[in-house]
Amino acid sequence: MKKKTSVTRKILIAMCIGLIIGSLINSFAANNHFVQVYFVNGLFHVIGTAFVNSLKMLVVPLVTFSLICGVCGIGDVAVLGRVGIKAFALYILTTGIAITLALIVAILVAPGEGFEQAAGSSSFTAKPAPPLTEVFINIIPSNPINAFAEGNMLQIIFFVILFSIAMLMTGEIGRQLAETAEKLNEVMMKVVTLVMDFAPIGVFFLMAKTFSLQGIGLILPMIGYFSVVIFCLLLHGIGTFSLLITFLARLNPLVFLKKMRPAHIFAFSTASSNATIPVTLQVVEKRLGVDNSTAAFTIPLGATINMDGTAIMQGVATVFIANVYGIDLDISDYITIVGMSILASIGTAGVPGVGLIMLAMVFNQVGLPVEGIGLILGVDRLLDMVRTAVNVTGDATVTCIVARSEQAINEQIFLDPEAGVITDVELPHKT
Ligand code: ASP
């Protein structure tokens, strides 16, 4: 029998090669017109973006079918409510821990003190952030088709849950529909696997493009801020989540982190928790053994409302900018920052760079100059990649905890190193 190679390994190798080639271009061919036009903004951009689009293409149908199966699998509205409340509370708790941790470390290290601000270098105009009252009203789609067309995750979740509850209430008709949704879900999972076959190529070009544009030179003047954010991201991503997985989910955190690797790679390469949903779902269900009835609900919800990594960046950025501008923040400001970061992460979707919009909300609230964000723009893309990986790890952590409390996790699958390994798909050939 032909041995199948793990796609994850191929993607990891492609990611490293893309990173090296991109960095080399950044160092040696940054002004080479031919390389920039035909490679960086040509080939790399086209194939990289095409790949991200193909991931995004999967999100809406996958979440829809998967969520219908999930709700019908739970089969009981009271249980559904319980799962929802647990997930929501845990998402808020983990974001709260993340931002508090970031504030404490940033206050202790005090990045930005004595920072020489280059005159005129900080220009940032904040896009308007959605007012929070609107966020809550907007969870209910006035037109579900519009919600699906725009990929508005909270609205889609709301409508699909309502629809699935109605399916449960309609007896035989609903049961037949649920069977169809299960079949469609199965097919969609196959589409995910097909797209994964192209992932090594897509990830290579994405990394090559990003690192061609982001050189080490951007990081150096910001090394203080950059290192504090990375330190806090690692502390939370490895430390906090391992503790939660050990004590609340009663699972082995090493196995958890190892199995999360494909989701980390995709989150890192795409800088979007939303685009990573298909991979996170597959990892959580097939590799970690969480039942679809929990994961189908908590993963898309988490991708939208849970952003621990982003909250960490906000905590450090606030202290950094306050230091740079010599503004003193008091305890009530810090409490406001914690509250605002939690609310902002609920109200914004997991797409690249959204953290900066959320940061503008926080700055406005505590009276920091929004144009200060211009200072951290240069390094934000790299941090975005790492914090997105932390964001999806948070989604998976909460999912495992909720699943454990609902007895909806299969420990045999969790412990089996081979379970759910994505391998190349063999397409059926005509004979
Ligand atoms: N890119 C992040 C995500 O998709 C959000 C952000 O921090 O900008 O989770």
Short mmCIF file of C-alpha atoms and ligand atoms in Angstrom, two decimals:
data_model
loop_
_atom_site.label_atom_id
_atom_site.label_comp_id
_atom_site.label_asym_id
_atom_site.label_seq_id
_atom_site.Cartn_x
_atom_site.Cartn_y
_atom_site.Cartn_z
CA MET A 1 0.00 0.00 0.00
CA LYS A 2 1.27 3.47 -0.87
CA LYS A 3 2.22 5.42 2.25
CA LYS A 4 0.30 8.67 2.47
CA THR A 5 2.26 11.72 3.53
CA SER A 6 0.74 14.16 5.98
CA VAL A 7 -0.30 17.34 4.23
CA THR A 8 0.53 19.27 7.40
CA ARG A 9 4.20 18.35 7.06
CA LYS A 10 4.24 19.52 3.45
CA ILE A 11 2.54 22.78 4.43
CA LEU A 12 5.04 23.35 7.21
CA ILE A 13 7.94 22.88 4.81
CA ALA A 14 6.27 25.16 2.23
CA MET A 15 5.74 27.77 4.92
CA CYS A 16 9.41 27.77 5.91
CA ILE A 17 10.63 27.94 2.29
CA GLY A 18 8.18 30.79 1.58
CA LEU A 19 9.41 32.62 4.66
CA ILE A 20 13.06 32.25 3.63
CA ILE A 21 12.49 33.25 0.00
CA GLY A 22 10.33 36.21 1.04
CA SER A 23 12.93 37.42 3.53
CA LEU A 24 15.70 37.06 0.92
CA ILE A 25 13.68 39.13 -1.55
CA ASN A 26 13.09 41.72 1.14
CA SER A 27 16.79 41.97 1.88
CA PHE A 28 18.25 41.76 -1.61
CA ALA A 29 15.57 42.57 -4.17
CA ALA A 30 13.39 45.15 -2.45
CA ASN A 31 14.10 47.66 -5.22
CA ASN A 32 14.23 45.24 -8.09
CA HIS A 33 11.34 46.29 -10.30
CA PHE A 34 11.11 42.95 -12.11
CA VAL A 35 10.95 40.88 -8.92
CA GLN A 36 8.47 43.23 -7.29
CA VAL A 37 6.12 43.47 -10.27
CA TYR A 38 6.19 39.91 -11.57
CA PHE A 39 6.79 37.98 -8.39
CA VAL A 40 5.79 39.82 -5.19
CA ASN A 41 2.80 41.69 -6.58
CA GLY A 42 2.28 39.26 -9.45
CA LEU A 43 2.67 35.53 -8.92
CA PHE A 44 2.88 35.56 -5.09
CA HIS A 45 -0.05 37.91 -4.71
CA VAL A 46 -2.31 36.15 -7.23
CA ILE A 47 -1.80 32.59 -6.02
CA GLY A 48 -1.71 33.57 -2.34
CA THR A 49 -4.96 35.50 -2.57
CA ALA A 50 -6.58 32.81 -4.71
CA PHE A 51 -5.80 30.34 -1.96
CA VAL A 52 -7.23 32.54 0.81
CA ASN A 53 -10.34 33.01 -1.32
CA SER A 54 -10.72 29.26 -1.72
CA LEU A 55 -10.60 28.90 2.07
CA LYS A 56 -13.14 31.67 2.55
CA MET A 57 -15.32 29.99 -0.08
CA LEU A 58 -15.72 27.03 2.27
CA VAL A 59 -16.68 28.95 5.37
CA VAL A 60 -20.35 29.81 4.84
CA PRO A 61 -21.56 26.46 3.43
CA LEU A 62 -19.45 24.49 5.89
CA VAL A 63 -20.64 26.44 8.93
CA THR A 64 -24.25 26.22 7.73
CA PHE A 65 -24.41 22.46 7.18
CA SER A 66 -22.21 21.70 10.12
CA LEU A 67 -24.27 23.86 12.45
CA ILE A 68 -27.55 22.30 11.28
CA CYS A 69 -26.04 18.88 12.03
CA GLY A 70 -24.76 20.16 15.35
CA VAL A 71 -28.07 21.56 16.55
CA CYS A 72 -30.00 18.53 15.33
CA GLY A 73 -27.36 16.32 16.96
CA ILE A 74 -27.93 18.04 20.31
CA GLY A 75 -31.65 17.74 19.69
CA ASP A 76 -32.65 19.64 22.80
CA VAL A 77 -33.05 23.39 22.97
CA ALA A 78 -32.22 23.50 26.69
CA VAL A 79 -28.89 21.72 26.10
CA LEU A 80 -28.17 24.02 23.20
CA GLY A 81 -28.72 27.02 25.44
CA ARG A 82 -26.45 25.53 28.07
CA VAL A 83 -23.65 24.92 25.54
CA GLY A 84 -24.08 28.45 24.24
CA ILE A 85 -23.93 30.06 27.67
CA LYS A 86 -20.88 28.02 28.71
CA ALA A 87 -19.03 28.86 25.50
CA PHE A 88 -19.91 32.54 25.73
CA ALA A 89 -18.85 32.79 29.38
CA LEU A 90 -15.58 30.98 28.71
CA TYR A 91 -14.81 33.16 25.70
CA ILE A 92 -15.25 36.25 27.83
CA LEU A 93 -13.22 34.76 30.65
CA THR A 94 -10.26 33.83 28.41
CA THR A 95 -10.27 37.23 26.72
CA GLY A 96 -10.38 38.86 30.16
CA ILE A 97 -7.38 36.79 31.31
CA ALA A 98 -5.52 37.64 28.08
CA ILE A 99 -5.94 41.39 28.34
CA THR A 100 -5.18 41.45 32.08
CA LEU A 101 -2.02 39.43 31.52
CA ALA A 102 -0.93 41.77 28.72
CA LEU A 103 -1.56 44.87 30.82
CA ILE A 104 0.40 43.50 33.79
CA VAL A 105 3.41 42.50 31.66
CA ALA A 106 3.32 45.76 29.71
CA ILE A 107 3.12 47.88 32.86
CA LEU A 108 6.07 45.98 34.37
CA VAL A 109 8.23 46.13 31.24
CA ALA A 110 7.05 49.62 30.21
CA PRO A 111 7.75 49.45 26.47
CA GLY A 112 7.85 52.85 24.77
CA GLU A 113 9.41 54.82 27.61
CA GLY A 114 12.04 57.10 26.10
CA PHE A 115 10.88 56.09 22.61
CA GLU A 116 12.06 58.59 19.99
CA GLN A 117 9.03 59.46 17.96
CA ALA A 118 9.93 60.21 14.35
CA ALA A 119 8.06 63.39 13.47
CA GLY A 120 5.26 62.89 11.01
CA SER A 121 5.73 59.11 10.88
CA SER A 122 2.54 58.35 12.72
CA SER A 123 -0.40 58.77 10.46
CA PHE A 124 -3.36 56.54 11.06
CA THR A 125 -6.95 57.31 10.41
CA ALA A 126 -9.24 54.95 12.18
CA LYS A 127 -12.06 53.38 10.28
CA PRO A 128 -15.25 53.89 12.25
CA ALA A 129 -15.86 51.02 14.61
CA PRO A 130 -19.39 49.65 14.92
CA PRO A 131 -21.20 51.04 17.97
CA LEU A 132 -21.86 48.26 20.46
CA THR A 133 -25.61 48.77 20.54
CA GLU A 134 -25.61 48.18 16.77
CA VAL A 135 -23.55 45.03 17.23
CA PHE A 136 -26.24 43.47 19.38
CA ILE A 137 -29.12 44.61 17.18
CA ASN A 138 -27.26 43.35 14.11
CA ILE A 139 -27.05 39.80 15.39
CA ILE A 140 -30.55 39.40 13.98
CA PRO A 141 -30.37 39.53 10.19
CA SER A 142 -33.12 41.57 8.57
CA ASN A 143 -32.39 39.57 5.46
CA PRO A 144 -30.75 36.16 5.96
CA ILE A 145 -29.79 35.87 2.29
CA ASN A 146 -27.83 39.06 2.72
CA ALA A 147 -26.17 37.63 5.82
CA PHE A 148 -25.09 34.56 3.86
CA ALA A 149 -23.94 36.65 0.90
CA GLU A 150 -21.84 38.88 3.13
CA GLY A 151 -20.61 36.01 5.28
CA ASN A 152 -21.78 37.77 8.45
CA MET A 153 -20.99 35.01 10.92
CA LEU A 154 -23.07 36.07 13.93
CA GLN A 155 -26.14 36.62 11.75
CA ILE A 156 -25.62 33.28 10.01
CA ILE A 157 -25.24 31.50 13.36
CA PHE A 158 -28.41 33.15 14.66
CA PHE A 159 -30.49 32.25 11.61
CA VAL A 160 -29.17 28.69 11.25
CA ILE A 161 -29.78 27.93 14.93
CA LEU A 162 -33.33 29.24 14.69
CA PHE A 163 -33.91 27.28 11.49
CA SER A 164 -32.48 24.11 13.02
CA ILE A 165 -34.63 24.47 16.14
CA ALA A 166 -37.63 24.77 13.83
CA MET A 167 -36.43 21.62 12.06
CA LEU A 168 -36.42 19.81 15.39
CA MET A 169 -39.96 20.95 15.98
CA THR A 170 -41.29 19.75 12.65
CA GLY A 171 -40.84 16.03 13.26
CA GLU A 172 -40.46 13.84 10.21
CA ILE A 173 -39.92 16.67 7.72
CA GLY A 174 -37.19 18.13 9.90
CA ARG A 175 -35.60 14.71 10.36
CA GLN A 176 -35.39 14.19 6.61
CA LEU A 177 -33.86 17.62 6.15
CA ALA A 178 -31.33 16.86 8.90
CA GLU A 179 -30.31 13.71 7.05
CA THR A 180 -29.77 15.75 3.90
CA ALA A 181 -27.74 18.32 5.85
CA GLU A 182 -25.57 15.50 7.17
CA LYS A 183 -24.89 14.30 3.64
CA LEU A 184 -24.12 17.83 2.48
CA ASN A 185 -21.83 18.29 5.45
CA GLU A 186 -19.96 15.13 4.55
CA VAL A 187 -19.48 16.39 1.01
CA MET A 188 -18.36 19.82 2.24
CA MET A 189 -15.75 18.16 4.45
CA LYS A 190 -14.47 16.46 1.30
CA VAL A 191 -14.29 19.83 -0.45
CA VAL A 192 -12.16 21.05 2.48
CA THR A 193 -9.81 18.12 1.93
CA LEU A 194 -9.60 18.91 -1.77
CA VAL A 195 -8.67 22.52 -1.05
CA MET A 196 -6.11 21.29 1.49
CA ASP A 197 -4.33 19.48 -1.31
CA PHE A 198 -3.35 22.87 -2.69
CA ALA A 199 -2.49 24.28 0.70
CA PRO A 200 1.30 23.77 0.46
CA ILE A 201 1.37 25.86 -2.72
CA GLY A 202 -1.01 28.48 -1.36
CA VAL A 203 0.81 28.81 1.96
CA PHE A 204 4.17 29.07 0.19
CA PHE A 205 3.02 32.02 -1.90
CA LEU A 206 1.25 33.71 1.02
CA MET A 207 4.37 33.54 3.16
CA ALA A 208 6.66 34.59 0.31
CA LYS A 209 4.50 37.66 -0.35
CA THR A 210 4.18 38.69 3.30
CA PHE A 211 7.86 38.32 4.08
CA SER A 212 8.92 40.06 0.85
CA LEU A 213 7.09 43.09 2.17
CA GLN A 214 7.88 42.73 5.88
CA GLY A 215 11.56 42.85 6.62
CA ILE A 216 13.42 42.64 9.87
CA GLY A 217 14.18 46.36 9.38
CA LEU A 218 10.58 47.18 10.29
CA ILE A 219 10.85 45.34 13.58
CA LEU A 220 14.11 46.83 14.88
CA PRO A 221 12.89 50.30 15.92
CA MET A 222 9.84 48.67 17.51
CA ILE A 223 11.67 45.77 19.09
CA GLY A 224 10.47 46.64 22.62
CA TYR A 225 6.78 46.67 21.72
CA PHE A 226 7.14 43.72 19.36
CA SER A 227 8.88 41.49 21.91
CA VAL A 228 6.44 42.28 24.72
CA VAL A 229 3.47 41.38 22.47
CA ILE A 230 5.13 38.16 21.31
CA PHE A 231 6.09 37.25 24.89
CA CYS A 232 2.51 37.73 26.12
CA LEU A 233 1.10 35.84 23.13
CA LEU A 234 3.35 32.87 23.88
CA LEU A 235 2.63 33.05 27.59
CA HIS A 236 -1.11 33.00 27.00
CA GLY A 237 -1.04 30.68 23.98
CA ILE A 238 1.07 28.06 25.71
CA GLY A 239 0.73 28.83 29.45
CA THR A 240 -2.88 29.87 30.04
CA PHE A 241 -4.36 27.50 27.48
CA SER A 242 -2.32 24.55 28.78
CA LEU A 243 -3.56 25.24 32.31
CA LEU A 244 -7.16 25.49 31.11
CA ILE A 245 -6.84 22.33 29.03
CA THR A 246 -5.29 20.47 31.97
CA PHE A 247 -7.61 21.59 34.73
CA LEU A 248 -10.91 22.39 33.04
CA ALA A 249 -10.86 19.99 30.10
CA ARG A 250 -8.75 17.38 31.95
CA LEU A 251 -6.80 16.63 28.78
CA ASN A 252 -3.11 16.50 27.95
CA PRO A 253 -2.06 20.00 26.79
CA LEU A 254 0.94 18.70 24.85
CA VAL A 255 -1.26 16.47 22.72
CA PHE A 256 -3.67 19.37 22.29
CA LEU A 257 -1.04 21.85 21.13
CA LYS A 258 0.62 19.32 18.84
CA LYS A 259 -2.66 18.40 17.17
CA MET A 260 -3.57 22.05 16.74
CA ARG A 261 -0.59 22.56 14.43
CA PRO A 262 -2.50 22.61 11.11
CA ALA A 263 -4.86 25.27 12.48
CA HIS A 264 -1.87 27.28 13.73
CA ILE A 265 -0.22 27.17 10.34
CA PHE A 266 -3.35 28.33 8.54
CA ALA A 267 -4.08 31.05 11.06
CA PHE A 268 -0.50 32.25 10.82
CA SER A 269 -0.43 32.26 7.00
CA THR A 270 -3.85 33.83 6.45
CA ALA A 271 -4.02 36.11 9.55
CA SER A 272 -7.74 35.40 9.62
CA SER A 273 -9.60 33.23 12.13
CA ASN A 274 -12.60 33.33 9.85
CA ALA A 275 -10.74 31.92 6.86
CA THR A 276 -9.24 29.30 9.18
CA ILE A 277 -12.67 28.01 10.36
CA PRO A 278 -12.69 25.03 7.95
CA VAL A 279 -9.30 23.88 9.24
CA THR A 280 -10.07 24.56 12.91
CA LEU A 281 -13.34 22.63 12.61
CA GLN A 282 -11.62 19.70 10.99
CA VAL A 283 -8.82 19.64 13.57
CA VAL A 284 -11.16 19.94 16.53
CA GLU A 285 -13.57 17.27 15.31
CA LYS A 286 -11.33 14.78 13.55
CA ARG A 287 -8.05 15.18 15.45
CA LEU A 288 -9.15 16.22 18.92
CA GLY A 289 -12.31 14.10 18.91
CA VAL A 290 -14.83 16.80 19.81
CA ASP A 291 -18.37 15.96 18.79
CA ASN A 292 -19.77 17.93 15.86
CA SER A 293 -22.73 18.93 18.03
CA THR A 294 -20.43 21.13 20.14
CA ALA A 295 -17.73 22.15 17.68
CA ALA A 296 -20.09 23.21 14.88
CA PHE A 297 -21.47 25.84 17.21
CA THR A 298 -18.51 26.94 19.32
CA ILE A 299 -15.84 27.21 16.60
CA PRO A 300 -17.60 29.70 14.25
CA LEU A 301 -18.86 31.56 17.32
CA GLY A 302 -15.34 31.75 18.71
CA ALA A 303 -13.86 32.90 15.39
CA THR A 304 -16.18 35.87 15.62
CA ILE A 305 -16.37 36.77 19.29
CA ASN A 306 -13.20 35.38 20.83
CA MET A 307 -9.91 37.10 20.16
CA ASP A 308 -7.44 36.58 22.98
CA GLY A 309 -4.40 37.32 20.86
CA THR A 310 -5.93 40.54 19.62
CA ALA A 311 -6.82 41.58 23.17
CA ILE A 312 -3.18 41.02 24.16
CA MET A 313 -1.96 43.27 21.38
CA GLN A 314 -4.44 45.92 22.53
CA GLY A 315 -3.26 45.77 26.13
CA VAL A 316 0.39 46.14 25.20
CA ALA A 317 -0.32 48.76 22.52
CA THR A 318 -2.29 50.92 24.94
CA VAL A 319 0.49 50.96 27.53
CA PHE A 320 3.09 51.50 24.79
CA ILE A 321 1.34 54.47 23.21
CA ALA A 322 0.56 55.98 26.62
CA ASN A 323 4.28 55.77 27.44
CA VAL A 324 5.34 57.21 24.08
CA TYR A 325 3.02 60.19 24.48
CA GLY A 326 3.76 60.51 28.20
CA ILE A 327 0.12 60.04 29.18
CA ASP A 328 -0.63 58.57 32.58
CA LEU A 329 -3.31 55.91 32.75
CA ASP A 330 -5.01 55.26 36.06
CA ILE A 331 -6.76 52.18 37.38
CA SER A 332 -10.15 53.23 35.98
CA ASP A 333 -8.53 53.54 32.54
CA TYR A 334 -7.16 50.03 32.85
CA ILE A 335 -10.56 48.69 33.84
CA THR A 336 -12.05 50.48 30.85
CA ILE A 337 -9.39 48.94 28.60
CA VAL A 338 -10.23 45.43 29.86
CA GLY A 339 -13.97 45.98 29.33
CA MET A 340 -13.57 47.63 25.94
CA SER A 341 -11.25 44.93 24.62
CA ILE A 342 -13.72 42.23 25.59
CA LEU A 343 -16.64 44.07 24.01
CA ALA A 344 -14.65 45.01 20.93
CA SER A 345 -13.65 41.41 20.31
CA ILE A 346 -17.30 40.36 20.49
CA GLY A 347 -18.33 43.00 18.01
CA THR A 348 -15.77 42.48 15.27
CA ALA A 349 -15.09 39.60 12.94
CA GLY A 350 -11.88 37.61 12.74
CA VAL A 351 -10.34 39.05 9.60
CA PRO A 352 -6.83 40.42 8.98
CA GLY A 353 -6.03 43.71 10.65
CA VAL A 354 -9.33 44.08 12.46
CA GLY A 355 -7.40 44.36 15.71
CA LEU A 356 -6.35 47.88 14.74
CA ILE A 357 -9.96 48.99 14.36
CA MET A 358 -10.70 47.56 17.77
CA LEU A 359 -7.66 49.36 19.13
CA ALA A 360 -9.01 52.65 17.84
CA MET A 361 -12.20 52.00 19.84
CA VAL A 362 -10.16 51.42 22.99
CA PHE A 363 -8.00 54.51 22.41
CA ASN A 364 -11.05 56.71 21.91
CA GLN A 365 -12.52 55.44 25.13
CA VAL A 366 -9.48 56.15 27.29
CA GLY A 367 -8.49 59.35 25.49
CA LEU A 368 -5.27 58.22 23.84
CA PRO A 369 -4.35 59.76 20.47
CA VAL A 370 -5.71 57.45 17.75
CA GLU A 371 -2.98 58.56 15.34
CA GLY A 372 -0.53 56.85 17.72
CA ILE A 373 -1.66 53.61 16.05
CA GLY A 374 0.41 54.75 13.06
CA LEU A 375 3.51 53.96 15.10
CA ILE A 376 2.70 50.29 15.44
CA LEU A 377 1.32 49.80 11.93
CA GLY A 378 4.65 48.66 10.48
CA VAL A 379 4.91 45.60 12.67
CA ASP A 380 1.23 44.87 12.89
CA ARG A 381 1.03 42.39 10.04
CA LEU A 382 3.56 40.06 11.62
CA LEU A 383 1.90 40.35 15.00
CA ASP A 384 -1.48 39.78 13.35
CA MET A 385 -0.27 36.41 12.08
CA VAL A 386 0.88 35.27 15.51
CA ARG A 387 -2.13 36.62 17.39
CA THR A 388 -4.52 34.94 14.94
CA ALA A 389 -2.86 31.62 15.80
CA VAL A 390 -3.51 32.43 19.48
CA ASN A 391 -7.09 33.39 18.66
CA VAL A 392 -7.88 30.04 17.05
CA THR A 393 -6.13 28.17 19.88
CA GLY A 394 -8.49 29.97 22.27
CA ASP A 395 -11.49 28.86 20.21
CA ALA A 396 -10.31 25.25 20.31
CA THR A 397 -9.49 25.40 24.04
CA VAL A 398 -12.97 26.63 24.97
CA THR A 399 -14.50 24.07 22.61
CA CYS A 400 -12.63 21.24 24.35
CA ILE A 401 -13.67 22.49 27.80
CA VAL A 402 -17.32 22.79 26.81
CA ALA A 403 -17.22 19.41 25.05
CA ARG A 404 -15.66 17.79 28.11
CA SER A 405 -18.37 19.16 30.39
CA GLU A 406 -21.01 17.86 27.97
CA GLN A 407 -19.31 14.47 27.56
CA ALA A 408 -18.97 15.30 23.89
CA ILE A 409 -15.29 14.48 23.41
CA ASN A 410 -13.89 11.14 22.39
CA GLU A 411 -10.67 10.60 24.34
CA GLN A 412 -9.57 7.72 22.15
CA ILE A 413 -9.54 9.99 19.13
CA PHE A 414 -7.85 12.73 21.17
CA LEU A 415 -5.02 10.41 22.15
CA ASP A 416 -4.62 8.69 18.78
CA PRO A 417 -1.72 10.45 17.01
CA GLU A 418 -2.95 9.25 13.62
CA ALA A 419 -6.58 10.34 14.05
CA GLY A 420 -7.77 12.75 11.42
CA VAL A 421 -4.37 13.33 9.82
CA ILE A 422 -5.09 15.09 6.56
CA THR A 423 -3.60 13.08 3.72
CA ASP A 424 -3.58 13.64 0.00
CA VAL A 425 -6.92 12.89 -1.57
CA GLU A 426 -6.90 10.46 -4.40
CA LEU A 427 -9.25 11.73 -7.05
CA PRO A 428 -11.37 9.11 -8.74
CA HIS A 429 -9.98 8.37 -12.20
CA LYS A 430 -11.88 7.17 -15.22
CA THR A 431 -10.66 3.74 -16.20
N1 ASP B 1 -6.60 38.75 12.34
C1 ASP B 1 -7.21 38.48 13.61
C2 ASP B 1 -8.15 37.30 13.46
O1 ASP B 1 -8.65 37.04 12.40
C3 ASP B 1 -7.92 39.66 14.16
C4 ASP B 1 -6.92 40.75 14.45
O2 ASP B 1 -6.28 40.66 15.49
O3 ASP B 1 -6.71 41.65 13.64
O4 ASP B 1 -8.41 36.61 14.40
#
